[in-house]
mmCIF file of C-alpha atoms and ligand atoms in Angstrom:
data_model
loop_
_atom_site.group_PDB
_atom_site.id
_atom_site.type_symbol
_atom_site.label_atom_id
_atom_site.label_comp_id
_atom_site.label_asym_id
_atom_site.label_seq_id
_atom_site.Cartn_x
_atom_site.Cartn_y
_atom_site.Cartn_z
ATOM 1 C CA MET A 19 -17.080 -22.533 8.481
ATOM 2 C CA ASN A 20 -16.922 -21.877 12.329
ATOM 3 C CA ASP A 21 -20.300 -23.279 14.500
ATOM 4 C CA ILE A 22 -22.331 -20.632 15.786
ATOM 5 C CA LEU A 23 -21.043 -22.220 19.580
ATOM 6 C CA ASP A 24 -17.671 -20.488 18.648
ATOM 7 C CA PHE A 25 -19.737 -17.122 18.726
ATOM 8 C CA CYS A 26 -21.489 -17.262 22.253
ATOM 9 C CA ASP A 27 -20.991 -17.501 25.232
ATOM 10 C CA GLN A 28 -20.640 -21.459 25.291
ATOM 11 C CA ARG A 29 -21.045 -21.789 29.390
ATOM 12 C CA LYS A 30 -23.648 -19.184 29.391
ATOM 13 C CA LEU A 31 -24.999 -20.966 26.399
ATOM 14 C CA LYS A 32 -25.435 -24.218 28.012
ATOM 15 C CA GLU A 33 -27.331 -22.691 31.319
ATOM 16 C CA VAL A 34 -29.935 -21.290 28.665
ATOM 17 C CA SER A 35 -30.550 -23.940 26.317
ATOM 18 C CA LYS A 36 -31.304 -26.684 29.501
ATOM 19 C CA PRO A 37 -34.734 -26.380 30.604
ATOM 20 C CA LYS A 38 -34.163 -27.184 34.354
ATOM 21 C CA GLU A 39 -31.306 -24.674 33.855
ATOM 22 C CA THR A 40 -33.396 -22.041 31.804
ATOM 23 C CA SER A 41 -35.760 -21.678 34.569
ATOM 24 C CA ARG A 42 -33.256 -20.946 36.963
ATOM 25 C CA TYR A 43 -32.045 -18.791 34.982
ATOM 26 C CA LYS A 44 -35.226 -16.573 34.305
ATOM 27 C CA GLU A 45 -35.571 -16.389 38.263
ATOM 28 C CA VAL A 46 -31.925 -15.197 38.712
ATOM 29 C CA ASN A 47 -29.837 -14.134 35.895
ATOM 30 C CA CYS A 48 -31.925 -12.764 33.056
ATOM 31 C CA ALA A 49 -34.966 -10.470 34.140
ATOM 32 C CA ILE A 50 -33.857 -6.448 34.107
ATOM 33 C CA MET A 51 -36.755 -5.763 36.456
ATOM 34 C CA LYS A 52 -39.199 -8.089 38.386
ATOM 35 C CA GLY A 53 -42.209 -8.382 36.414
ATOM 36 C CA GLU A 54 -41.815 -6.115 33.335
ATOM 37 C CA GLY A 55 -40.655 -8.833 30.490
ATOM 38 C CA LEU A 56 -37.782 -7.021 29.727
ATOM 39 C CA PHE A 57 -34.590 -9.501 30.106
ATOM 40 C CA ARG A 58 -30.568 -9.300 29.381
ATOM 41 C CA LEU A 59 -28.861 -12.667 27.901
ATOM 42 C CA PRO A 60 -25.224 -13.211 27.056
ATOM 43 C CA VAL A 61 -24.996 -13.432 23.017
ATOM 44 C CA PHE A 62 -22.223 -12.882 21.019
ATOM 45 C CA THR A 63 -18.259 -12.694 22.442
ATOM 46 C CA LYS A 64 -16.610 -9.703 22.918
ATOM 47 C CA GLN A 65 -14.330 -11.310 20.086
ATOM 48 C CA PHE A 66 -16.946 -11.890 17.839
ATOM 49 C CA CYS A 67 -18.592 -8.543 18.136
ATOM 50 C CA HIS A 68 -15.225 -6.765 17.565
ATOM 51 C CA LEU A 69 -15.058 -9.516 14.501
ATOM 52 C CA LEU A 70 -18.564 -8.338 12.950
ATOM 53 C CA LEU A 71 -17.754 -4.558 13.399
ATOM 54 C CA ASP A 72 -15.017 -4.848 10.752
ATOM 55 C CA GLU A 73 -17.392 -7.125 8.548
ATOM 56 C CA LEU A 74 -19.415 -4.503 8.848
ATOM 57 C CA ASP A 75 -17.653 -1.610 8.395
ATOM 58 C CA ALA A 76 -15.935 -3.246 5.124
ATOM 59 C CA ILE A 77 -19.838 -3.440 3.995
ATOM 60 C CA GLU A 78 -20.684 0.138 4.762
ATOM 61 C CA LYS A 79 -17.056 1.022 2.822
ATOM 62 C CA SER A 80 -18.105 -0.726 -0.006
ATOM 63 C CA ASP A 81 -20.488 0.288 -2.893
ATOM 64 C CA CYS A 82 -22.594 -2.517 -2.570
ATOM 65 C CA PRO A 83 -26.509 -1.446 -2.647
ATOM 66 C CA LYS A 84 -28.008 -1.272 1.032
ATOM 67 C CA GLY A 85 -31.524 -1.594 1.905
ATOM 68 C CA ARG A 86 -32.576 0.626 4.766
ATOM 69 C CA PRO A 87 -32.757 -1.075 7.874
ATOM 70 C CA ASN A 88 -36.519 -0.426 8.674
ATOM 71 C CA SER A 89 -38.289 2.766 8.231
ATOM 72 C CA MET A 90 -36.637 4.394 10.963
ATOM 73 C CA ASN A 91 -33.442 4.021 10.844
ATOM 74 C CA LYS A 92 -31.107 5.221 8.563
ATOM 75 C CA SER A 93 -28.195 3.888 9.001
ATOM 76 C CA GLY A 94 -27.386 0.238 9.132
ATOM 77 C CA ILE A 95 -27.282 -2.845 7.196
ATOM 78 C CA LEU A 96 -30.495 -5.540 6.019
ATOM 79 C CA LEU A 97 -28.324 -8.671 7.721
ATOM 80 C CA ASN A 98 -29.692 -11.078 4.765
ATOM 81 C CA GLU A 99 -28.687 -9.208 1.809
ATOM 82 C CA TYR A 100 -25.202 -10.030 2.985
ATOM 83 C CA GLY A 101 -25.812 -13.763 3.600
ATOM 84 C CA PHE A 102 -25.516 -13.815 7.388
ATOM 85 C CA ASP A 103 -28.584 -16.069 7.400
ATOM 86 C CA THR A 104 -27.596 -19.337 7.356
ATOM 87 C CA TYR A 105 -24.469 -19.391 9.475
ATOM 88 C CA LEU A 106 -25.110 -17.119 12.011
ATOM 89 C CA LEU A 107 -28.610 -15.693 12.429
ATOM 90 C CA GLY A 108 -30.609 -18.785 11.902
ATOM 91 C CA PRO A 109 -28.587 -20.973 14.314
ATOM 92 C CA LEU A 110 -28.837 -18.290 16.655
ATOM 93 C CA ARG A 111 -32.459 -18.156 16.464
ATOM 94 C CA GLN A 112 -33.052 -22.087 16.300
ATOM 95 C CA GLN A 113 -29.970 -23.248 18.645
ATOM 96 C CA TYR A 114 -29.689 -20.561 21.191
ATOM 97 C CA LEU A 115 -32.948 -18.376 21.285
ATOM 98 C CA ALA A 116 -35.788 -20.642 20.643
ATOM 99 C CA PRO A 117 -35.678 -22.023 23.967
ATOM 100 C CA VAL A 118 -35.727 -18.450 26.023
ATOM 101 C CA THR A 119 -38.168 -16.979 23.982
ATOM 102 C CA SER A 120 -40.401 -20.016 24.638
ATOM 103 C CA LEU A 121 -40.018 -19.480 27.993
ATOM 104 C CA LEU A 122 -40.225 -16.143 28.358
ATOM 105 C CA PHE A 123 -43.095 -15.310 25.900
ATOM 106 C CA PRO A 124 -45.382 -18.357 25.568
ATOM 107 C CA ASN A 125 -47.796 -15.617 25.261
ATOM 108 C CA SER A 126 -46.748 -13.697 22.793
ATOM 109 C CA GLY A 127 -45.360 -15.980 20.283
ATOM 110 C CA GLY A 128 -42.409 -16.955 21.796
ATOM 111 C CA ILE A 129 -42.836 -20.643 21.088
ATOM 112 C CA CYS A 130 -44.000 -20.112 17.213
ATOM 113 C CA LEU A 131 -41.193 -17.746 16.295
ATOM 114 C CA ASP A 132 -40.751 -18.705 12.138
ATOM 115 C CA LEU A 133 -40.027 -15.276 10.236
ATOM 116 C CA PRO A 134 -37.023 -13.237 11.753
ATOM 117 C CA LYS A 135 -35.760 -9.928 10.533
ATOM 118 C CA ALA A 136 -32.617 -9.046 11.416
ATOM 119 C CA PHE A 137 -30.501 -5.679 10.822
ATOM 120 C CA THR A 138 -28.029 -3.786 12.744
ATOM 121 C CA VAL A 139 -28.630 0.010 13.447
ATOM 122 C CA THR A 140 -25.474 2.432 13.958
ATOM 123 C CA TYR A 141 -25.556 5.965 15.610
ATOM 124 C CA GLY A 142 -23.376 8.484 15.920
ATOM 125 C CA SER A 143 -21.940 11.683 13.701
ATOM 126 C CA GLY A 144 -23.013 11.348 9.994
ATOM 127 C CA HIS A 145 -25.484 8.828 11.314
ATOM 128 C CA ASP A 146 -28.696 8.755 13.188
ATOM 129 C CA LEU A 147 -28.346 9.923 16.440
ATOM 130 C CA ASP A 148 -31.285 8.412 18.458
ATOM 131 C CA LEU A 149 -34.678 6.546 18.098
ATOM 132 C CA SER A 150 -38.541 8.150 19.226
ATOM 133 C CA CYS A 151 -40.684 5.770 21.074
ATOM 134 C CA HIS A 152 -42.342 3.136 18.623
ATOM 135 C CA PHE A 153 -43.164 -0.579 18.641
ATOM 136 C CA ASP A 154 -42.037 -2.754 16.611
ATOM 137 C CA ASN A 155 -42.988 -5.200 13.740
ATOM 138 C CA SER A 156 -42.485 -8.446 15.210
ATOM 139 C CA GLU A 157 -43.619 -10.271 18.704
ATOM 140 C CA VAL A 158 -40.387 -10.784 20.003
ATOM 141 C CA THR A 159 -37.706 -8.427 19.706
ATOM 142 C CA LEU A 160 -33.638 -9.196 20.509
ATOM 143 C CA ASN A 161 -31.294 -6.211 20.496
ATOM 144 C CA VAL A 162 -27.555 -7.029 21.068
ATOM 145 C CA ALA A 163 -25.417 -4.539 21.568
ATOM 146 C CA LEU A 164 -22.019 -4.876 19.661
ATOM 147 C CA GLY A 165 -20.194 -2.004 20.773
ATOM 148 C CA TYR A 166 -17.833 0.402 19.215
ATOM 149 C CA ASP A 167 -15.721 0.811 22.635
ATOM 150 C CA GLY A 168 -16.144 4.573 24.266
ATOM 151 C CA PHE A 169 -19.742 5.932 23.756
ATOM 152 C CA SER A 170 -21.975 8.019 25.530
ATOM 153 C CA GLY A 171 -25.494 7.845 25.991
ATOM 154 C CA GLY A 172 -28.072 6.265 23.828
ATOM 155 C CA HIS A 173 -29.515 3.604 26.742
ATOM 156 C CA LEU A 174 -32.658 2.145 25.524
ATOM 157 C CA VAL A 175 -35.973 3.357 26.911
ATOM 158 C CA PHE A 176 -38.878 1.340 27.303
ATOM 159 C CA GLY A 177 -42.499 2.540 28.690
ATOM 160 C CA ARG A 178 -46.085 0.823 28.288
ATOM 161 C CA MET A 179 -47.045 -1.907 26.465
ATOM 162 C CA LYS A 180 -48.745 -0.432 23.074
ATOM 163 C CA ASP A 181 -52.540 -1.783 23.865
ATOM 164 C CA GLU A 182 -52.277 0.030 27.156
ATOM 165 C CA LEU A 183 -53.989 2.872 27.293
ATOM 166 C CA ALA A 184 -51.984 6.159 27.156
ATOM 167 C CA SER A 185 -53.439 7.884 30.326
ATOM 168 C CA GLN A 186 -51.872 5.558 31.913
ATOM 169 C CA ASP A 187 -47.969 6.808 30.772
ATOM 170 C CA SER A 188 -48.145 8.619 34.051
ATOM 171 C CA LEU A 189 -48.255 5.711 35.828
ATOM 172 C CA LYS A 190 -45.424 4.099 34.218
ATOM 173 C CA THR A 191 -42.219 5.299 34.862
ATOM 174 C CA PRO A 192 -39.752 5.064 32.014
ATOM 175 C CA LEU A 193 -37.263 1.952 32.259
ATOM 176 C CA HIS A 194 -33.772 2.892 30.999
ATOM 177 C CA VAL A 195 -31.509 -0.283 29.938
ATOM 178 C CA GLU A 196 -27.956 0.563 28.867
ATOM 179 C CA HIS A 197 -26.289 -1.207 26.383
ATOM 180 C CA ARG A 198 -23.574 -3.969 27.444
ATOM 181 C CA THR A 199 -21.059 -5.005 24.501
ATOM 182 C CA GLY A 200 -22.076 -8.907 23.611
ATOM 183 C CA TRP A 201 -25.533 -8.841 25.889
ATOM 184 C CA GLY A 202 -29.022 -8.809 24.107
ATOM 185 C CA VAL A 203 -31.804 -6.884 25.438
ATOM 186 C CA LEU A 204 -35.317 -9.275 24.922
ATOM 187 C CA HIS A 205 -38.717 -7.425 24.694
ATOM 188 C CA ARG A 206 -41.580 -8.263 23.320
ATOM 189 C CA GLY A 207 -42.520 -6.099 20.167
ATOM 190 C CA GLY A 208 -45.444 -4.597 21.441
ATOM 191 C CA HIS A 209 -43.226 -2.925 24.282
ATOM 192 C CA MET A 210 -42.585 1.142 23.469
ATOM 193 C CA HIS A 211 -39.231 1.598 23.693
ATOM 194 C CA SER A 212 -37.136 4.195 21.993
ATOM 195 C CA ALA A 213 -33.090 5.024 21.727
ATOM 196 C CA GLU A 214 -32.145 8.057 24.137
ATOM 197 C CA LYS A 215 -29.673 10.772 21.795
ATOM 198 C CA LEU A 216 -25.637 9.383 21.285
ATOM 199 C CA LEU A 217 -23.768 11.837 23.891
ATOM 200 C CA GLY A 218 -20.573 11.019 21.631
ATOM 201 C CA GLY A 219 -18.794 8.062 19.981
ATOM 202 C CA LYS A 220 -20.559 5.718 17.808
ATOM 203 C CA ARG A 221 -22.519 2.298 18.321
ATOM 204 C CA CYS A 222 -23.665 -0.670 16.787
ATOM 205 C CA ASN A 223 -27.000 -3.084 17.373
ATOM 206 C CA LEU A 224 -28.076 -6.210 15.704
ATOM 207 C CA ILE A 225 -31.606 -6.012 15.916
ATOM 208 C CA MET A 226 -33.920 -8.798 15.092
ATOM 209 C CA TRP A 227 -37.429 -9.022 14.833
ATOM 210 C CA MET A 228 -38.692 -12.261 15.746
ATOM 211 C CA ARG A 229 -42.158 -12.627 14.223
ATOM 212 C CA SER A 230 -44.720 -15.459 14.460
ATOM 213 C CA SER A 231 -46.941 -16.195 11.590
ATOM 214 C CA ALA A 232 -49.204 -17.984 13.709
ATOM 215 C CA VAL A 233 -49.637 -14.706 15.706
ATOM 216 C CA GLY A 234 -49.130 -12.072 12.431
ATOM 217 C CA ASN A 235 -51.808 -14.424 10.362
ATOM 218 C CA VAL A 236 -54.459 -13.335 13.022
ATOM 219 C CA THR A 237 -53.484 -10.026 13.787
ATOM 220 C CA CYS A 238 -50.931 -7.956 12.386
ATOM 221 C CA PRO A 239 -48.592 -6.591 15.065
ATOM 222 C CA MET A 240 -48.409 -3.092 13.398
ATOM 223 C CA CYS A 241 -51.981 -2.519 12.487
ATOM 224 C CA ASN A 242 -53.916 -4.728 14.971
ATOM 225 C CA GLN A 243 -56.257 -5.641 12.647
ATOM 226 C CA PRO A 244 -56.875 -8.942 10.511
ATOM 227 C CA PRO A 245 -53.707 -8.876 7.835
ATOM 228 C CA GLN A 246 -54.944 -8.950 3.931
ATOM 229 C CA LEU A 247 -52.638 -10.655 2.301
ATOM 230 C CA LEU A 248 -50.974 -10.497 -1.519
ATOM 231 C CA PRO A 249 -48.719 -12.765 -3.058
ATOM 232 C CA THR A 250 -45.514 -10.492 -3.858
ATOM 233 C CA PRO A 251 -42.110 -11.377 -4.831
ATOM 234 C CA GLY A 252 -39.543 -10.171 -1.899
ATOM 235 C CA ALA A 253 -38.805 -11.063 1.565
ATOM 236 C CA ASP A 254 -41.305 -12.186 3.639
ATOM 237 C CA ASP A 255 -43.284 -9.627 6.382
ATOM 238 C CA GLY A 256 -44.093 -11.660 9.290
ATOM 239 C CA PHE A 257 -47.052 -13.149 7.241
ATOM 240 C CA THR A 258 -47.600 -16.767 5.827
ATOM 241 C CA ILE A 259 -50.174 -17.884 3.282
ATOM 242 C CA GLN A 260 -51.134 -21.297 1.668
ATOM 243 C CA ASP A 261 -50.821 -21.549 -2.151
ATOM 244 C CA GLN A 262 -53.615 -22.984 -3.911
ATOM 245 C CA GLY A 263 -51.700 -25.030 -6.273
ATOM 246 C CA THR A 264 -49.188 -26.353 -3.937
ATOM 247 C CA GLN A 265 -51.468 -26.091 -0.756
ATOM 248 C CA ILE A 266 -47.371 -25.310 0.466
ATOM 249 C CA THR A 267 -47.699 -22.763 3.307
ATOM 250 C CA VAL A 268 -45.093 -19.836 2.128
ATOM 251 C CA PRO A 269 -44.060 -16.207 3.419
ATOM 252 C CA ARG A 270 -45.952 -13.584 2.141
ATOM 253 C CA GLN A 271 -45.557 -9.849 2.362
ATOM 254 C CA ARG A 272 -48.389 -7.500 3.229
ATOM 255 C CA GLU A 273 -50.179 -5.154 0.739
ATOM 256 C CA VAL A 274 -48.863 -2.054 1.685
ATOM 257 C CA ASP A 275 -51.985 -0.040 1.350
ATOM 258 C CA VAL A 276 -53.876 -1.783 3.463
ATOM 259 C CA CYS A 277 -51.665 -1.211 6.788
ATOM 260 C CA HIS A 278 -50.750 2.431 6.988
ATOM 261 C CA ALA A 279 -48.453 1.890 10.503
ATOM 262 C CA LEU A 280 -45.487 0.482 8.306
HETATM 263 O O1 AKG B 30 -30.956 1.792 19.256
HETATM 264 C C1 AKG B 30 -31.514 0.727 19.195
HETATM 265 O O2 AKG B 30 -30.739 0.082 20.020
HETATM 266 C C2 AKG B 30 -33.097 0.265 18.787
HETATM 267 C C3 AKG B 30 -33.636 -0.020 18.169
HETATM 268 C C4 AKG B 30 -34.822 -0.438 18.090
HETATM 269 O O3 AKG B 30 -35.685 -0.444 18.955
HETATM 270 C C5 AKG B 30 -35.541 -0.623 16.367
HETATM 271 O O4 AKG B 30 -34.765 -0.663 15.472
HETATM 272 O O5 AKG B 30 -36.391 -1.648 16.395
HETATM 273 FE FE1 FE2 B 31 -37.586 -0.924 18.157
#
């Protein structure tokens, strides 16, 4: 089994995982625009992006049952359904992203992002073409461009934070962010964003919604209310609850009819 370090750019990985270097990285390399809370960092090597796209294509073509990536995107794959968590996404999050999010987003749960949801989104003919403006069910989101080669359009557009008044829209110039294969954009989940229409080709991005149960258990990121939780089977939705019998904290889904934002 390969190590996560084989998939990432090791030189850059070293730069971001040393605390001293990380702060230099924050100041020099990482900010897309100063003060916007938007950062770009190298995630996967180009070779790994090709391998992953091949694997995702094979899954796509198979007749395995597939869940939808989220309530907005129709095309893409829920990565935990195909076993990507243990050897790829878990190590990526713990070894690579945790030091970076702790440094860049300390006040948005970046130091305690314990409940991720990872999926891919695919745009192109026969798939979605664009994505309307939204905020994510996450404290911090990583969006990695996997390719394919040669698509045009489809840039990400960032605006205001979800809690800023809509009337402040006019004060905020939308920020267009292009995709670079193997690179990720890190942003707060509450940063309003959209994807422009794809003009040609096909694109696939890996999205990781990183949730913090410490934040979400107090205020649901979708409805801004204290969540009312019910134990349910299945995947968690970014919340935890203490089991009364065992006193162990376990992930729990939100009761669907409490939050109408999803
Ligand atoms: O199209 C993209 O790359 C953005 C996807 C996105 O924002 C999301 O799934 O939350
Ligand atoms: Fe999003």
